[in-house]
XYZ file of C-alpha atoms in Angstrom:
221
model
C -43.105 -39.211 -97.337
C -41.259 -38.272 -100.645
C -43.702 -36.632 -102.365
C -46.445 -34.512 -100.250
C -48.097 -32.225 -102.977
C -51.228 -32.612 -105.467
C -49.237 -32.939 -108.833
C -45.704 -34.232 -107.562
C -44.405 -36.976 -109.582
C -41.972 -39.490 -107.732
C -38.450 -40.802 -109.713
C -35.270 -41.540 -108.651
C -31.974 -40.148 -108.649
C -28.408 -41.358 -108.222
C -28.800 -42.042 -104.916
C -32.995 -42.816 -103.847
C -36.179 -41.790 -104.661
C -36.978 -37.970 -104.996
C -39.907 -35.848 -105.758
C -40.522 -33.569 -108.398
C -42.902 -30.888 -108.073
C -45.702 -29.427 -110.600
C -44.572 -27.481 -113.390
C -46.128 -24.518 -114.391
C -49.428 -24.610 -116.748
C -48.833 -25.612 -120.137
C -45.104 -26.780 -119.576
C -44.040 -30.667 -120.389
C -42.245 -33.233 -118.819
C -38.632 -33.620 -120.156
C -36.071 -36.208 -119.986
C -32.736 -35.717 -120.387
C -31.420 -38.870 -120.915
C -29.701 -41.858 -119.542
C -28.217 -40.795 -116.000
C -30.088 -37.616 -116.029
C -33.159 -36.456 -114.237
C -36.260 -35.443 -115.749
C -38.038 -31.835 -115.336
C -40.583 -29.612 -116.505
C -39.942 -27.484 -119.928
C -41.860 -25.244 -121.745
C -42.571 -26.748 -125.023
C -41.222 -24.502 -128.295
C -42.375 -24.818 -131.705
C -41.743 -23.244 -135.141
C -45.069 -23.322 -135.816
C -47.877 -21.469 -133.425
C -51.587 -21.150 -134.190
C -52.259 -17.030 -133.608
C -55.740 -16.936 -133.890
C -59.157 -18.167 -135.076
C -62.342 -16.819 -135.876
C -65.534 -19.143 -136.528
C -68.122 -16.918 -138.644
C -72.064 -18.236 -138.208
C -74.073 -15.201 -139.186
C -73.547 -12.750 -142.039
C -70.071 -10.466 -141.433
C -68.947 -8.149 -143.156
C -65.116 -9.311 -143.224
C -62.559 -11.354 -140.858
C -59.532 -9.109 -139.910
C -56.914 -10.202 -137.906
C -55.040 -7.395 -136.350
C -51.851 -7.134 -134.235
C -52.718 -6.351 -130.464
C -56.429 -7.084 -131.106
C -57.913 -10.425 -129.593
C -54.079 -11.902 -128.808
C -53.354 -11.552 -132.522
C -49.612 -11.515 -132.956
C -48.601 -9.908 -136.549
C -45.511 -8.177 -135.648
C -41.560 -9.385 -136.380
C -41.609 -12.676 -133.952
C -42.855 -14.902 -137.282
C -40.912 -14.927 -140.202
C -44.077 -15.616 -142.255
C -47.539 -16.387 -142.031
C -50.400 -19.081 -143.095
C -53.984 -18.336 -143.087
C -56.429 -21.484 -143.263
C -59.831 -20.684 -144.618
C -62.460 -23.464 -144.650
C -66.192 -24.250 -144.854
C -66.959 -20.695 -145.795
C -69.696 -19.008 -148.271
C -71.067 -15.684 -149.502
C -74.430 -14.457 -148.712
C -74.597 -13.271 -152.833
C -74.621 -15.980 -155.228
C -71.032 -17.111 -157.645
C -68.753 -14.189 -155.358
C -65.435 -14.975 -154.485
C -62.917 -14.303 -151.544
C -60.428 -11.613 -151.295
C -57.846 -10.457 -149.298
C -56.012 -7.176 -148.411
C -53.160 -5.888 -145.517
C -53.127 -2.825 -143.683
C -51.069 -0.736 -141.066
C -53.027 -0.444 -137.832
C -56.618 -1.865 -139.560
C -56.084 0.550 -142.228
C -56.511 -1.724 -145.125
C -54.690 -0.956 -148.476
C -57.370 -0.593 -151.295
C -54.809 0.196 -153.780
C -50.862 -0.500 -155.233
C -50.725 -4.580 -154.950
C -49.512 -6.422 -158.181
C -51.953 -9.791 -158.369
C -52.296 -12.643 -160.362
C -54.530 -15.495 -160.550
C -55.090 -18.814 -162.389
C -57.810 -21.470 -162.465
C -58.924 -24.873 -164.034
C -63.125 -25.296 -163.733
C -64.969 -28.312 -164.320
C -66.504 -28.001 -167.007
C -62.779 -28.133 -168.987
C -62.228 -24.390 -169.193
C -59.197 -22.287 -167.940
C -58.575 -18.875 -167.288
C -56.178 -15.990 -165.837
C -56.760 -12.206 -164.157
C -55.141 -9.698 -162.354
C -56.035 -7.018 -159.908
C -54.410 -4.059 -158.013
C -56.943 -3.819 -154.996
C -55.868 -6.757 -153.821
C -53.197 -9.106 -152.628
C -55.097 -12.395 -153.281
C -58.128 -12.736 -155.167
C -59.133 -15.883 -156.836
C -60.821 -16.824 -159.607
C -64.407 -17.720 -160.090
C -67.080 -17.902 -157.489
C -68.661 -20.319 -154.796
C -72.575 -20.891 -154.341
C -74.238 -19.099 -151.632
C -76.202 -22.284 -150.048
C -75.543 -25.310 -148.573
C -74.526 -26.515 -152.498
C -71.300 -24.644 -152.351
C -68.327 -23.595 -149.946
C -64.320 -22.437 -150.264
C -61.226 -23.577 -148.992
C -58.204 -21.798 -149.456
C -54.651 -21.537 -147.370
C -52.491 -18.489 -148.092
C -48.882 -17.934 -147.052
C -47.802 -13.735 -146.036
C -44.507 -13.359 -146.299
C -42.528 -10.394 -144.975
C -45.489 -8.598 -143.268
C -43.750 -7.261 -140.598
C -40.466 -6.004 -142.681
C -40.515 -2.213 -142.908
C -37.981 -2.334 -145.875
C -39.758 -5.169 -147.779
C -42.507 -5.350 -149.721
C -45.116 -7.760 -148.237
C -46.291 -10.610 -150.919
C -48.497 -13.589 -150.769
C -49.331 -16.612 -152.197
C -52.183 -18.977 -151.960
C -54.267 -21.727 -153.269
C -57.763 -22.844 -153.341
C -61.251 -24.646 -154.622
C -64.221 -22.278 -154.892
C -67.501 -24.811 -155.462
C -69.903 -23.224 -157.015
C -73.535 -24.606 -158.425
C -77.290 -23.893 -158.293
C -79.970 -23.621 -155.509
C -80.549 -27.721 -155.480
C -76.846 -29.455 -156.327
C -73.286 -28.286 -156.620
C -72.201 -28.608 -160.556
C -68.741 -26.766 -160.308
C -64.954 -26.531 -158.804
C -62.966 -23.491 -159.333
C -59.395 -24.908 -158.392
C -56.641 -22.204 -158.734
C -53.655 -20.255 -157.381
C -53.460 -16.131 -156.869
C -50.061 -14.691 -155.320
C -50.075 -11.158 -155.330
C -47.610 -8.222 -153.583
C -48.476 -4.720 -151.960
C -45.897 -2.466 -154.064
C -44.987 -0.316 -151.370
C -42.178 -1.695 -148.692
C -43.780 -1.034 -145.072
C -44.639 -3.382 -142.125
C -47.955 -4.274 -142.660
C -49.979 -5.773 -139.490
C -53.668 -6.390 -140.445
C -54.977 -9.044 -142.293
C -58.806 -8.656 -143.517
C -60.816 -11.235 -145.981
C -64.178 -10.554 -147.832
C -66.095 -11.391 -150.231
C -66.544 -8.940 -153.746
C -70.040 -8.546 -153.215
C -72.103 -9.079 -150.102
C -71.027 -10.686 -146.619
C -69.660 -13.670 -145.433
C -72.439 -16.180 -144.641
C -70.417 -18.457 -142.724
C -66.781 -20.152 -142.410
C -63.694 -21.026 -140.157
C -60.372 -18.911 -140.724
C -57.087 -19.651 -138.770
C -54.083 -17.982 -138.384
C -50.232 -19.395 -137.746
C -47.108 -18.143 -137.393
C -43.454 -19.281 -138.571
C -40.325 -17.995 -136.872
């Protein structure tokens, strides 16, 4: 006769059993301790995935945008990490690059960049660039022989008196129509010179689409 609901959980109190209806979608069940009793919470992390987008035909670009899709790029995170996996170009050896915008009003122009890599074949080199916050080094095959992977921190997008920066890392694998025969490994961090809260995010390739790829955005408060 204690509990009499779908959902109600039965424990007991200082003095006899007692029931403890549902919580509310989502939320957890909490204890507080030794001679306490439990209840529902709302679980809160530091961490919260914002978005994702899974590409399987030729696009253009992936943008995530504040206010579009549930996309959240405003002052609630501190900073943010973009995950970029399993991707490839629909031109052969082209690499990924990024930019941030006000509104999806990308910024073509003003960023400071610079990149490194390491290749297999033994070689190294270096570049810069000022139409983009992150662009990396060397390209990735545009078949099944070759794919990039890449995760990219933003850091103070959302600051209208700082300067928003980034800094990221990734493998490019590059190769022929019938084997993969090179890995681009490198780092790019690059910063858009002018201080304004930036709340777009858009990746593309420098030539051509994107064929195909998974790209994930969290938050940090």
């Amino acid at each position: 006769t204690t509990i009499t609901t779908q959902g109600d959980i039965l424990y007991r109190d200082g003095s006899g059993l007692q029931r403890l209806a549902a919580g509310t979608a989502s939320q957890v069940l909490q204890t507080g301790g030794a001679g306490a009793n439990p209840s529902w919470t709302t679980m809160s992390s530091d961490m919260v995935k914002i978005g994702s987008t899974d590409i399987t035909s030729s696009t253009a670009s992936v943008i995530f945008q504040h206010g579009t899709n549930g996309v959240v790029i405003d002052n609630t995170y501190r900073t943010y990490m973009l995950r970029c996996s399993g991707f490839q170009p629909t031109a052969q050896g082209e690499n990924v690059r990024m930019r941030v915008g006000v509104g999806g009003s990308m910024r073509s122009s003003g960023y400071i960049t610079e990149a490194h890599r390491s290749y297999y074949s033994g070689g190294t080199d270096r570049g810069n660039d000022s139409s983009n916050i992150i662009n990396f080094r060397g390209g990735a095959e545009d078949s099944v022989h070759g794919e990039i992977n890449c995760v990219i921190n933003f850091s103070d997008m959302a600051d209208a008196t700082t300067k928003t920066s980034a800094i990221g890392m990734g493998v490019l694998f590059d190769g022929s129509d019938s084997s993969t025969s090179q890995a681009n490994q490198g780092t790019c961090g690059g910063i858009y010179g002018t201080a304004e809260a930036n709340d777009t995010i858009q990746i593309y390739m420098g030539s051509g689409n994107i064929a195909k790829g998974q790209f994930t955005l969290y938050g940090f408060k």
